PDB file of C-alpha atoms in Angstrom:
ATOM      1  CA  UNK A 994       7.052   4.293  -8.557  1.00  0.00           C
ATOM      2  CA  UNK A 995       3.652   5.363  -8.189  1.00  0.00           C
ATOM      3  CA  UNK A 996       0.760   3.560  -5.920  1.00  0.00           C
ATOM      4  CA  UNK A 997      -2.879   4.083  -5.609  1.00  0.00           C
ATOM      5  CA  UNK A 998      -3.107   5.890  -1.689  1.00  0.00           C
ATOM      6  CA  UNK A 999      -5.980   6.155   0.837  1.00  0.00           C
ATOM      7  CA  UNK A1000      -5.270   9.609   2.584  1.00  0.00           C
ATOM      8  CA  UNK A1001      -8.566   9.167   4.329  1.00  0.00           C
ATOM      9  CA  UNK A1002     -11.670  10.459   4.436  1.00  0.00           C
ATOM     10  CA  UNK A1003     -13.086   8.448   1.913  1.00  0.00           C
ATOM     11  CA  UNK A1004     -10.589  10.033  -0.479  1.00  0.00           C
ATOM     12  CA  UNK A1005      -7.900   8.493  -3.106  1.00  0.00           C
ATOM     13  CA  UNK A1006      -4.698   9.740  -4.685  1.00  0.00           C
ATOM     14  CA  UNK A1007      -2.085   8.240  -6.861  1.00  0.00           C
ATOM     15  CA  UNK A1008       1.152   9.390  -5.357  1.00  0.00           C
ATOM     16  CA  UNK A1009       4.967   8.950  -6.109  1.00  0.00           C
ATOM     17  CA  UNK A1010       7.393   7.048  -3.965  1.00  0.00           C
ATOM     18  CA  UNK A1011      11.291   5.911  -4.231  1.00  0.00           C
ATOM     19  CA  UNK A1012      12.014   2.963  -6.266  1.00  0.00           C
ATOM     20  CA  UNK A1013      12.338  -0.009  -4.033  1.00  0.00           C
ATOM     21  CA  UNK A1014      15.303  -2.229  -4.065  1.00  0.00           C
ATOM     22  CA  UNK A1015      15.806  -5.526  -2.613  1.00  0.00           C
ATOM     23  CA  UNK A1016      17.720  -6.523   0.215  1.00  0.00           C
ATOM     24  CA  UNK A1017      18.832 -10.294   0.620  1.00  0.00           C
ATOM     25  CA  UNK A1018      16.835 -12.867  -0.398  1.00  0.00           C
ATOM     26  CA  UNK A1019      13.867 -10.516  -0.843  1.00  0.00           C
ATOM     27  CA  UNK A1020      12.122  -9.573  -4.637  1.00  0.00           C
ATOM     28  CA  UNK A1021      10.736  -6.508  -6.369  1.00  0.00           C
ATOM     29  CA  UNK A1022       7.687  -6.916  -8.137  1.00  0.00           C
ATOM     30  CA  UNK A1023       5.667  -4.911 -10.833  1.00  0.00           C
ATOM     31  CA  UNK A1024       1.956  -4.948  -9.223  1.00  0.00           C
ATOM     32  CA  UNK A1025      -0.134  -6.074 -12.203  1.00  0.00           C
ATOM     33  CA  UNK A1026      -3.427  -6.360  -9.684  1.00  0.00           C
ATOM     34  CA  UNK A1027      -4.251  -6.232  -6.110  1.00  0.00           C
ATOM     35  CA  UNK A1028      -7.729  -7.489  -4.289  1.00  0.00           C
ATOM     36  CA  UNK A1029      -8.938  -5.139  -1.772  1.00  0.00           C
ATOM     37  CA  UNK A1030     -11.359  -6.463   1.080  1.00  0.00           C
ATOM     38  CA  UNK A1031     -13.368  -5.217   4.280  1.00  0.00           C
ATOM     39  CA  UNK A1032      -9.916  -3.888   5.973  1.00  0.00           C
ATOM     40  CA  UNK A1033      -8.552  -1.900   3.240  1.00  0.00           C
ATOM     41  CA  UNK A1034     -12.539  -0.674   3.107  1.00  0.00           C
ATOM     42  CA  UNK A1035     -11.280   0.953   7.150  1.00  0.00           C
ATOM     43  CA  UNK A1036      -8.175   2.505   5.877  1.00  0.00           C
ATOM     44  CA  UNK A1037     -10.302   4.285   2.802  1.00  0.00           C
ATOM     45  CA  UNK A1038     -13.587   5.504   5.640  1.00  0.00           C
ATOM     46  CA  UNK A1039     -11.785   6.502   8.582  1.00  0.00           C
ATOM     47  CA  UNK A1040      -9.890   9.831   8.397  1.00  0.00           C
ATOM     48  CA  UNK A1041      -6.397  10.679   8.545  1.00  0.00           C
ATOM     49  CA  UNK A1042      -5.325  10.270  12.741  1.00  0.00           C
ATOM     50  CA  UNK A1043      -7.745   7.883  13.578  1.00  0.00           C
ATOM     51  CA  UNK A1044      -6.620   4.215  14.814  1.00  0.00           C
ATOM     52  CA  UNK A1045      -7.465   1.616  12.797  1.00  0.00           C
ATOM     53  CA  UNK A1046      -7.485  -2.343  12.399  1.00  0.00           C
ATOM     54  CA  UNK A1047      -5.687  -2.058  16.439  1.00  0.00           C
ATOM     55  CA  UNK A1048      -2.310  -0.706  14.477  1.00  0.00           C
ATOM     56  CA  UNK A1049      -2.400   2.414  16.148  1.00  0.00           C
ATOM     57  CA  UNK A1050      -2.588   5.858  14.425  1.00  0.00           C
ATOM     58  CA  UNK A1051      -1.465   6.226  11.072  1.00  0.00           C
ATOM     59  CA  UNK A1052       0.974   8.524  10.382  1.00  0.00           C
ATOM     60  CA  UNK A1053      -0.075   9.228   6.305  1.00  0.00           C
ATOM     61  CA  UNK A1054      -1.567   7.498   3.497  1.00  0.00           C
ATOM     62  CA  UNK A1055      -2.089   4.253   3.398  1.00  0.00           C
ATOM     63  CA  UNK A1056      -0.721   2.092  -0.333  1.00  0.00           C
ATOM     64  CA  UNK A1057      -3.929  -0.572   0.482  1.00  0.00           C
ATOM     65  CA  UNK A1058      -4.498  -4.022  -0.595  1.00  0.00           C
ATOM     66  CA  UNK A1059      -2.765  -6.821   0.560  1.00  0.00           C
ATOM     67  CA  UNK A1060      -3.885  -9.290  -1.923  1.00  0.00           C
ATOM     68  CA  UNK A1061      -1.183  -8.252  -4.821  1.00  0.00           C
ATOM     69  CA  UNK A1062      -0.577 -10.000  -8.155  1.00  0.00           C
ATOM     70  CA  UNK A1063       2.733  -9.295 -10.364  1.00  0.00           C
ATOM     71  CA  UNK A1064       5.681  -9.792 -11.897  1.00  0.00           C
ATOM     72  CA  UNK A1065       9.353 -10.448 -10.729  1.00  0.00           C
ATOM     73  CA  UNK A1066      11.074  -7.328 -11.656  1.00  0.00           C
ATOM     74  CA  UNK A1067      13.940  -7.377  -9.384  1.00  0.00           C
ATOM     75  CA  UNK A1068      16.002 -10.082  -6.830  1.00  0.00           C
ATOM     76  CA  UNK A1069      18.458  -9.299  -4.409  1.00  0.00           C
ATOM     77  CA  UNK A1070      21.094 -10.959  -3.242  1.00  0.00           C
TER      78      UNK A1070
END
């Protein structure tokens, strides 16, 4: 799959990453849309190493928004 990334810096990069799969009673969707907001906004200013949001230091680029929109591509178990 491929997601929009925020490597820092005030930098972004589509990247590639393993299919998910589901586990039990967990679903796969097909992001259609996602919001973005004032945190994401951190994740896309601060560069790469610094803390952010209290979570500590990130350890590589960050797939932002938490506000996602889709479709039901997948359901496990």
């Amino acid at each position: 799959m491929k997601a929009v990334v925020f490597p820092g810096d005030r930098k972004i990069a589509i990247m590639d990453f393993p299919d998910p799969h589901p586990g039990p009673g967990e679903v796969v969707l097909q992001i259609k849309a996602s919001g973005m907001c004032g945190s994401d906004l951190k994740y896309y200013r601060n560069p790469p190493g610094t803390p952010t949001l209290g979570l500590g230091e990130r350890k590589g680029p960050i797939i932002a928004g938490h506000e996602p929109c889709g479709v039901v591509v997948e359901v496990g178990e």
